[in-house]
PDB file of C-alpha atoms and ligand atoms in Angstrom:
ATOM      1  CA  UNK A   1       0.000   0.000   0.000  1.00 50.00           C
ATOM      2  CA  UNK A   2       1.257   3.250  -0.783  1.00 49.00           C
ATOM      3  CA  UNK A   3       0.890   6.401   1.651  1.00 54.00           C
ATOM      4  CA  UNK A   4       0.288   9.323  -0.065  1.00 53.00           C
ATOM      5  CA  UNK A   5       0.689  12.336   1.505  1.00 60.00           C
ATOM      6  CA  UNK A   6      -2.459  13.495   3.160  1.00 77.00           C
ATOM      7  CA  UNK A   7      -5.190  12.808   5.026  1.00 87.00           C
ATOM      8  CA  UNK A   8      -6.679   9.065   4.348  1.00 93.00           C
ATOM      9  CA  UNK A   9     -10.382   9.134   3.983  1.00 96.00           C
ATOM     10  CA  UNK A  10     -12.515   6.679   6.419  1.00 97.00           C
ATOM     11  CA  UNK A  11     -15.638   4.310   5.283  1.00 97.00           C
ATOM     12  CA  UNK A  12     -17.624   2.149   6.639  1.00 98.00           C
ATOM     13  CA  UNK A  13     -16.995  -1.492   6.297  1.00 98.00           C
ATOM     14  CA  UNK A  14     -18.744  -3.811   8.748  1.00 98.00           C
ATOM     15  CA  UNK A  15     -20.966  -1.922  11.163  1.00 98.00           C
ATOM     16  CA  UNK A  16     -21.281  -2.273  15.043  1.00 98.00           C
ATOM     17  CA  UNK A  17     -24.640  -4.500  14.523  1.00 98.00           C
ATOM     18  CA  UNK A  18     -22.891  -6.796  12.194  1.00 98.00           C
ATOM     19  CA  UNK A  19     -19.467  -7.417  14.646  1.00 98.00           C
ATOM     20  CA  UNK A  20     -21.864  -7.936  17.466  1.00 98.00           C
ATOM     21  CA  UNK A  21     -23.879 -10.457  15.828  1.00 98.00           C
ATOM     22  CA  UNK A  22     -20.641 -12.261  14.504  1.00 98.00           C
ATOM     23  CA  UNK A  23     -18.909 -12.085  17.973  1.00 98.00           C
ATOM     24  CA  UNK A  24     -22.013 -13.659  19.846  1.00 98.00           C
ATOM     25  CA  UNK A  25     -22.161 -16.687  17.176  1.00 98.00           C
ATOM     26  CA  UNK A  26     -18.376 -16.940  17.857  1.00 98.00           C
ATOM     27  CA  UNK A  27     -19.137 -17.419  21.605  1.00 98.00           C
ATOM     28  CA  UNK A  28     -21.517 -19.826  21.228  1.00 98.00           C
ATOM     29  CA  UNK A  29     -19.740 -22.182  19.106  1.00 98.00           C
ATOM     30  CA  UNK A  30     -16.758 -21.919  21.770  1.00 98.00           C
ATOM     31  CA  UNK A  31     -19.093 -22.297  24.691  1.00 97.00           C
ATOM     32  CA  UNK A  32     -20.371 -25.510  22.500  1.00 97.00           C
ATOM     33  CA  UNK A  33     -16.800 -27.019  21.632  1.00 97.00           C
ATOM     34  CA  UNK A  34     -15.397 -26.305  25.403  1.00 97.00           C
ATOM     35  CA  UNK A  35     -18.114 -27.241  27.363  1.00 95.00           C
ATOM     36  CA  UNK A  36     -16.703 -30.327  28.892  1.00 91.00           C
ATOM     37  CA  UNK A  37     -12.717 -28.827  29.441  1.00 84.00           C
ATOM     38  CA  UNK A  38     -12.017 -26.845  31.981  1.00 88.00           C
ATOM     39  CA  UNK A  39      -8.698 -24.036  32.352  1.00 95.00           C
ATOM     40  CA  UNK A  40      -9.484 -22.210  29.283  1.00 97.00           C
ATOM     41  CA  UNK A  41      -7.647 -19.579  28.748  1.00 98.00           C
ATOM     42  CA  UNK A  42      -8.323 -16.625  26.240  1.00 98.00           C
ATOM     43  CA  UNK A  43      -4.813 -15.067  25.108  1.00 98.00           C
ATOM     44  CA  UNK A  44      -5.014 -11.567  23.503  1.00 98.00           C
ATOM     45  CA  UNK A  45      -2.705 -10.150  21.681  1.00 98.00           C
ATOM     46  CA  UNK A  46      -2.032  -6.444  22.215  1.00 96.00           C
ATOM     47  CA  UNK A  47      -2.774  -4.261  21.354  1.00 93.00           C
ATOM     48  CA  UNK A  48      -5.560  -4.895  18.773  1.00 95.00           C
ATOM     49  CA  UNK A  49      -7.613  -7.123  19.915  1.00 97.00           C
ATOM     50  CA  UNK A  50      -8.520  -6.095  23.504  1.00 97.00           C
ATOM     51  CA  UNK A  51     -11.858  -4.371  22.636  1.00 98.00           C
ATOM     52  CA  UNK A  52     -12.697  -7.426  20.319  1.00 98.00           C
ATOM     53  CA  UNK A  53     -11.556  -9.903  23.441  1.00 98.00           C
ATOM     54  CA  UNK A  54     -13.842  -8.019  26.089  1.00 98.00           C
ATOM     55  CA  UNK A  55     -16.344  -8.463  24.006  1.00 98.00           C
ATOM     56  CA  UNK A  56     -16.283 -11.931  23.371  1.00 98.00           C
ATOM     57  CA  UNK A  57     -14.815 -13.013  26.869  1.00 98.00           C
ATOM     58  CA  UNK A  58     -18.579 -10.985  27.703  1.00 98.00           C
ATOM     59  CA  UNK A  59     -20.862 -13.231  25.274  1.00 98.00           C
ATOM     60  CA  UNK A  60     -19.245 -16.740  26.523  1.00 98.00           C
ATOM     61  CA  UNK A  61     -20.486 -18.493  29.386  1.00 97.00           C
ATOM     62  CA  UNK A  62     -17.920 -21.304  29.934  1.00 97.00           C
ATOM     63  CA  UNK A  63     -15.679 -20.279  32.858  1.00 97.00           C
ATOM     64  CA  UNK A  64     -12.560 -19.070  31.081  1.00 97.00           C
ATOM     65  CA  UNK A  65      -9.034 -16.832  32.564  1.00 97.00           C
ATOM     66  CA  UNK A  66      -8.116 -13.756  30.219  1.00 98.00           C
ATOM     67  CA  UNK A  67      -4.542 -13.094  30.175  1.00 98.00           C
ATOM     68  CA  UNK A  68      -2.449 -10.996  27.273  1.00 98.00           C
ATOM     69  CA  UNK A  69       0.896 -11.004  25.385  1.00 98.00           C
ATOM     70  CA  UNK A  70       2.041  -8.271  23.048  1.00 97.00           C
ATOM     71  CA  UNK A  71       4.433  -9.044  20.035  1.00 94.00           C
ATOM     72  CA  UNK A  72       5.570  -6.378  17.212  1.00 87.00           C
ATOM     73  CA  UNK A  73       5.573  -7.691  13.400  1.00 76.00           C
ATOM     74  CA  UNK A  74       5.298  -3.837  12.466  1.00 60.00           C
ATOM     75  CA  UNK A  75       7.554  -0.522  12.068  1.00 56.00           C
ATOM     76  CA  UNK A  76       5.275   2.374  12.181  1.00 52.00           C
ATOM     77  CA  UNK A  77       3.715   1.942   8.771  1.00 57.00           C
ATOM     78  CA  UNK A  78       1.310  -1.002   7.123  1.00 60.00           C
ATOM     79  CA  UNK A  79       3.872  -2.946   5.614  1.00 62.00           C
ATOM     80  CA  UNK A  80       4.894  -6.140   7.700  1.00 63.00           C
ATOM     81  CA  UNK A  81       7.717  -7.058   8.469  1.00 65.00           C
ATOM     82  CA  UNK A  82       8.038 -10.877   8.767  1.00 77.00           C
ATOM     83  CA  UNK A  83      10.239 -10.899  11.792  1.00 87.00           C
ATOM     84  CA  UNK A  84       7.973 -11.701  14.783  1.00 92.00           C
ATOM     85  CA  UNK A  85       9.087 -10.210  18.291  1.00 91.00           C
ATOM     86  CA  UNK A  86       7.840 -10.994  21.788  1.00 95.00           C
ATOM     87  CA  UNK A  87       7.268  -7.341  23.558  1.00 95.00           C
ATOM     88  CA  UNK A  88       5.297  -8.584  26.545  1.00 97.00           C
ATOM     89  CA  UNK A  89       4.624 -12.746  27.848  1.00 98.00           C
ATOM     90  CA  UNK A  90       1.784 -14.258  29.653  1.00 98.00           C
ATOM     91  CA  UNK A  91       1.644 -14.182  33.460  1.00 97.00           C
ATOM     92  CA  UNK A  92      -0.287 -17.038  33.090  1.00 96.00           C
ATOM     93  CA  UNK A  93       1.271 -20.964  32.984  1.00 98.00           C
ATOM     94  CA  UNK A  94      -0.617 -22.073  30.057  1.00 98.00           C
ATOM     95  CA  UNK A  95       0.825 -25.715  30.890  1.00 98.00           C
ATOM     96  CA  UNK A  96      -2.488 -28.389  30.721  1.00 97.00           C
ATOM     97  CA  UNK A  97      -4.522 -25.389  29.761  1.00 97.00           C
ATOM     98  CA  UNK A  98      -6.934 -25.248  27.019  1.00 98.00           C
ATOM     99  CA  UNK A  99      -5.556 -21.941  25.008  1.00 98.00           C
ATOM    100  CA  UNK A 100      -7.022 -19.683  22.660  1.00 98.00           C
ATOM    101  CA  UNK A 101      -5.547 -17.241  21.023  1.00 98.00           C
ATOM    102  CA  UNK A 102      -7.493 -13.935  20.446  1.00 98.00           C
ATOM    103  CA  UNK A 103      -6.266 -12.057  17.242  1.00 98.00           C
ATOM    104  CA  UNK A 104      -7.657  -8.722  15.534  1.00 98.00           C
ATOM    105  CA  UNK A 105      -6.556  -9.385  12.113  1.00 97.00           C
ATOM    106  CA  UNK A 106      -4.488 -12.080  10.501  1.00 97.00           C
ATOM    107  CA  UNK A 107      -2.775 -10.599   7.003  1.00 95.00           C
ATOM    108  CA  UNK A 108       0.349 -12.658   6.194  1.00 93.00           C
ATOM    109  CA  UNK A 109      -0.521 -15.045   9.087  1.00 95.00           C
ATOM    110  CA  UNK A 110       3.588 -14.020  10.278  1.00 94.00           C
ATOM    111  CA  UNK A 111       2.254 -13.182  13.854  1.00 96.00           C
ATOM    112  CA  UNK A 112      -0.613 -16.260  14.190  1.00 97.00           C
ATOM    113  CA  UNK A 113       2.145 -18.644  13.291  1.00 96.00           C
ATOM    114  CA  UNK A 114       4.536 -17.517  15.813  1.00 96.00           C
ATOM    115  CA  UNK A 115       2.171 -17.263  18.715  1.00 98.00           C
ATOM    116  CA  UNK A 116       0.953 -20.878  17.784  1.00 98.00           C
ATOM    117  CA  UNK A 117       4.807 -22.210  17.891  1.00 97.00           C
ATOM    118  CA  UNK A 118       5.765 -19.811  20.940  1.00 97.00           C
ATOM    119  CA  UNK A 119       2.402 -21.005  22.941  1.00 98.00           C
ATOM    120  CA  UNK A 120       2.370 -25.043  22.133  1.00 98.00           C
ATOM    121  CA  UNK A 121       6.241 -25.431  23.297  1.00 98.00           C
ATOM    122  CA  UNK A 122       4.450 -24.204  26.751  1.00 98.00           C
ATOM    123  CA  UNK A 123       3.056 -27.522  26.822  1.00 98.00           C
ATOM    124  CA  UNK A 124      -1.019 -26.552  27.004  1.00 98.00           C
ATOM    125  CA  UNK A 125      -3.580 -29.294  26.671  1.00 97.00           C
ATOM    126  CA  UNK A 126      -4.706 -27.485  23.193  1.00 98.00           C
ATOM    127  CA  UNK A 127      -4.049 -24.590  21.217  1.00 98.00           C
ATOM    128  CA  UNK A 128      -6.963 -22.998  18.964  1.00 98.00           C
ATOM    129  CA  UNK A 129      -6.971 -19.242  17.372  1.00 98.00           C
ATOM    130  CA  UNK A 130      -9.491 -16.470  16.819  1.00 98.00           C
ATOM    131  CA  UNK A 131      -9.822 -13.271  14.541  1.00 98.00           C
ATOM    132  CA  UNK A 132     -12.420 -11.164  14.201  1.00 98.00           C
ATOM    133  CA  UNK A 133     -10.762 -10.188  10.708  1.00 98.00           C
ATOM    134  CA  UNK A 134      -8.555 -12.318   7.932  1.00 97.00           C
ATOM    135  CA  UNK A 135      -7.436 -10.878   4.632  1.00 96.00           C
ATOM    136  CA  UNK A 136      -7.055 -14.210   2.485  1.00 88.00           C
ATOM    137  CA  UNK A 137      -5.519 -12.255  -0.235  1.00 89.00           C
ATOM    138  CA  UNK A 138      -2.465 -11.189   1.476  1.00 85.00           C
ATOM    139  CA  UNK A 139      -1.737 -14.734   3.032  1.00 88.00           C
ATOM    140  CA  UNK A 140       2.052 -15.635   3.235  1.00 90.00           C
ATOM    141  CA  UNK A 141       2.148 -18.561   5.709  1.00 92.00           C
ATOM    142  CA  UNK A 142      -0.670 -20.892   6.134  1.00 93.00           C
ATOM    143  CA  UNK A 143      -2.314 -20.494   9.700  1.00 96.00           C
ATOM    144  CA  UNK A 144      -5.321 -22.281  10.865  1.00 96.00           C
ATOM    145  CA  UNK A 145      -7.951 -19.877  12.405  1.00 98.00           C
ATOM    146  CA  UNK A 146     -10.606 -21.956  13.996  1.00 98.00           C
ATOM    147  CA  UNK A 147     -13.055 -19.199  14.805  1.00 98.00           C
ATOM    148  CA  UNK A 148     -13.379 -16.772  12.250  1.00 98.00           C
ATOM    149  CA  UNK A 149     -15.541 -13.612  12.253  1.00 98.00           C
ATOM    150  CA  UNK A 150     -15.054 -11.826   8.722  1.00 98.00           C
ATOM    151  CA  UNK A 151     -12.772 -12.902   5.603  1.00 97.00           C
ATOM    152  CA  UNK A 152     -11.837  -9.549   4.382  1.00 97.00           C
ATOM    153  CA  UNK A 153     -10.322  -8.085   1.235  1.00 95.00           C
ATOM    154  CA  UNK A 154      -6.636  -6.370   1.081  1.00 95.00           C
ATOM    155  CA  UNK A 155      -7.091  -2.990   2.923  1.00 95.00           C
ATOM    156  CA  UNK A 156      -6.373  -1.109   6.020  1.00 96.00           C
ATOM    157  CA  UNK A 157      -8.822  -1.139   7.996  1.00 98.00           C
ATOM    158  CA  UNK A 158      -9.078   0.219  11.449  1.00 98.00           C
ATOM    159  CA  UNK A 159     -11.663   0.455  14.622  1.00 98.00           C
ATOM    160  CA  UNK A 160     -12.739  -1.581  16.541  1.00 98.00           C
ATOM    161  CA  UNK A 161      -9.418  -2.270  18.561  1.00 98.00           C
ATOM    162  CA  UNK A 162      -7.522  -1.460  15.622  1.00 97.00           C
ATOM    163  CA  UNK A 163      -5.263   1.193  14.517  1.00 96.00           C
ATOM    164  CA  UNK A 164      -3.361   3.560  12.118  1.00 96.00           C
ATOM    165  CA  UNK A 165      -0.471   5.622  14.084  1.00 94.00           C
ATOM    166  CA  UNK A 166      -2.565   5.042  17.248  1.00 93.00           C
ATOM    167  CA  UNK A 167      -5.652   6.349  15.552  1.00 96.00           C
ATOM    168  CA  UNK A 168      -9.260   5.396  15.272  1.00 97.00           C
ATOM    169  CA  UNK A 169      -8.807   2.073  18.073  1.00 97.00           C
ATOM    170  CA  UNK A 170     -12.428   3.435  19.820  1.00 97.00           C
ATOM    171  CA  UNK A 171     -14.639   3.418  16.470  1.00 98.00           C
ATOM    172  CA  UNK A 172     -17.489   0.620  17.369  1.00 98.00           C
ATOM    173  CA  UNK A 173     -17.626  -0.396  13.417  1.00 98.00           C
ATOM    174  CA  UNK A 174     -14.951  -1.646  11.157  1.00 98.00           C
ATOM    175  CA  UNK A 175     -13.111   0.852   8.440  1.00 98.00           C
ATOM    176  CA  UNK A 176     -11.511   1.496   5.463  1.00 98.00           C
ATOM    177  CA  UNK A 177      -8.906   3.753   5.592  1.00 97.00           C
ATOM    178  CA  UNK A 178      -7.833   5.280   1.777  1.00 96.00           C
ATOM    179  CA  UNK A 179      -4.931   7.120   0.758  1.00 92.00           C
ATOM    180  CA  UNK A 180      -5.630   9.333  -1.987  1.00 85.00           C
ATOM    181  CA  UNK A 181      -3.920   7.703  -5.435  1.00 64.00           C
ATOM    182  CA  UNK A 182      -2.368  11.146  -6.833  1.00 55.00           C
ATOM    183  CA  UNK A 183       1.156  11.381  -7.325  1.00 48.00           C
TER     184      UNK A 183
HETATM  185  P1  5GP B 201       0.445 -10.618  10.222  1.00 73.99           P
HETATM  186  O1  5GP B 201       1.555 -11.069  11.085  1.00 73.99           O
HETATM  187  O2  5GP B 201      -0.665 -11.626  10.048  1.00 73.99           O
HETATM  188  O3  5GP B 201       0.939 -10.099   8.900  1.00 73.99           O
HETATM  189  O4  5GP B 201      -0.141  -9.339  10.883  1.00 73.99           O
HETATM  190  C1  5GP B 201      -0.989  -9.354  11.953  1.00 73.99           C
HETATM  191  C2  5GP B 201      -0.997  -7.997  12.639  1.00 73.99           C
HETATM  192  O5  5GP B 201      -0.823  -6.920  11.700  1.00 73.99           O
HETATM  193  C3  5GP B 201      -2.324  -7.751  13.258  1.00 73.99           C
HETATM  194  O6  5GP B 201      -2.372  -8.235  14.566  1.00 73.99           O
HETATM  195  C4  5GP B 201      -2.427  -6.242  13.232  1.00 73.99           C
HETATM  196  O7  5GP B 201      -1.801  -5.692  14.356  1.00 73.99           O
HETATM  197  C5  5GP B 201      -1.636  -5.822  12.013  1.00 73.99           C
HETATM  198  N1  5GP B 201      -2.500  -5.545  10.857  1.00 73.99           N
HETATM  199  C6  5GP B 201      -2.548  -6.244   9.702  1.00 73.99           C
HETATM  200  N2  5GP B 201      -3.435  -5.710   8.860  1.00 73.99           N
HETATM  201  C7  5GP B 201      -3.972  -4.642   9.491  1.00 73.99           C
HETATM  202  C8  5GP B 201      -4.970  -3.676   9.123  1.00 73.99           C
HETATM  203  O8  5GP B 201      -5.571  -3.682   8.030  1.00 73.99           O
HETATM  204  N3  5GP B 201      -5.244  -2.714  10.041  1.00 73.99           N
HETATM  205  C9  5GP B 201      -4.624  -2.645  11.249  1.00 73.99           C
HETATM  206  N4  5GP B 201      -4.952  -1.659  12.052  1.00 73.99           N
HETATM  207  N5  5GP B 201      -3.683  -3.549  11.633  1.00 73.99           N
HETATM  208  C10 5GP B 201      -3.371  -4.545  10.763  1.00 73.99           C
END
């Protein structure tokens, strides 16, 4: 994506009514597949998703700890990286525990894949991730995402946890951000 210079210009993409609905059939097909396991514990990953995760953590009803970990695939732009970097760890000892990871946005799948390598050598009892967002075009490395909310097309979007330089987290809908195309 290229950053002209400028303000971007901000529409709509999936509105409040449409996340909410999503995130409450996400709950209730988590509350179905853990009903019988107990330790569950929802990982977030910073900063992103925590708006997403207190939402969902809200709509489930099987007993569940919330704890958080915070990497950095990202300089200060919208182009990724690759390299993977743990900024902040669990408190919790996910060993035995049922664990599911709780992403905003999966894009090249570069940070899903780490946490899913850097969380199983913990030793849980299982290991399961969920986005609210995935952009299948601009897939890299295969991840599995086992609870899904929206299969999205390659843009930047922002709100609803998610940011552009720190920008736009508290919006209760989904996005598009657009740099004008003018040279
Ligand atoms: P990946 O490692 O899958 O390439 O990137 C995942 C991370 O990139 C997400 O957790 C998120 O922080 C960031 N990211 C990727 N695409 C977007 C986007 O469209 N908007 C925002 N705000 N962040 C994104």
């Amino acid at each position: 994506m290229t950053q002209a210079d400028g303000a971007p210009t901000l529409s709509p993409y999936i509105s409040e009514a449409d996340i909410q609905a999503r995130i409450l059939e996400l709950a209730r097909q988590i509350d179905a597949d853990y009903a019988h396991d107990e330790d569950i514990v929802l990982v977030g990953v910073l900063r992103g998703s925590f708006i997403f995760l207190a939402d969902l953590a809200r709509r489930m009803t099987v007993p569940h700890h919330v704890d958080f970990i915070a990497v950095s695939s990202y300089g200060s732009g919208t182009v990724s990286s690759g390299v993977v970097r743990l900024v902040m760890d669990l408190r919790t000892d996910i060993t035995d525990k049922h664990v599911i990871i709780v992403e905003d946005i999966v894009d090249t799948g570069h940070t899903v894949q780490y946490l899913i390598r850097t969380l199983a050598a913990r030793g849980p009892a299982s290991v399961r991730t969920c986005a609210l967002l995935r952009k299948l075009d601009r897939k890299v490395v295969d991840v599995p995402v086992d609870y899904l909310g929206f299969d999205i097309p390659d843009a930047w979007v922002v709100g609803y946890g998610l940011d552009y330089a720190d920008r736009y987290r508290t919006l209760p809908y989904i996005g598009v951000l657009e740099w004008g195309a003018e040279e």
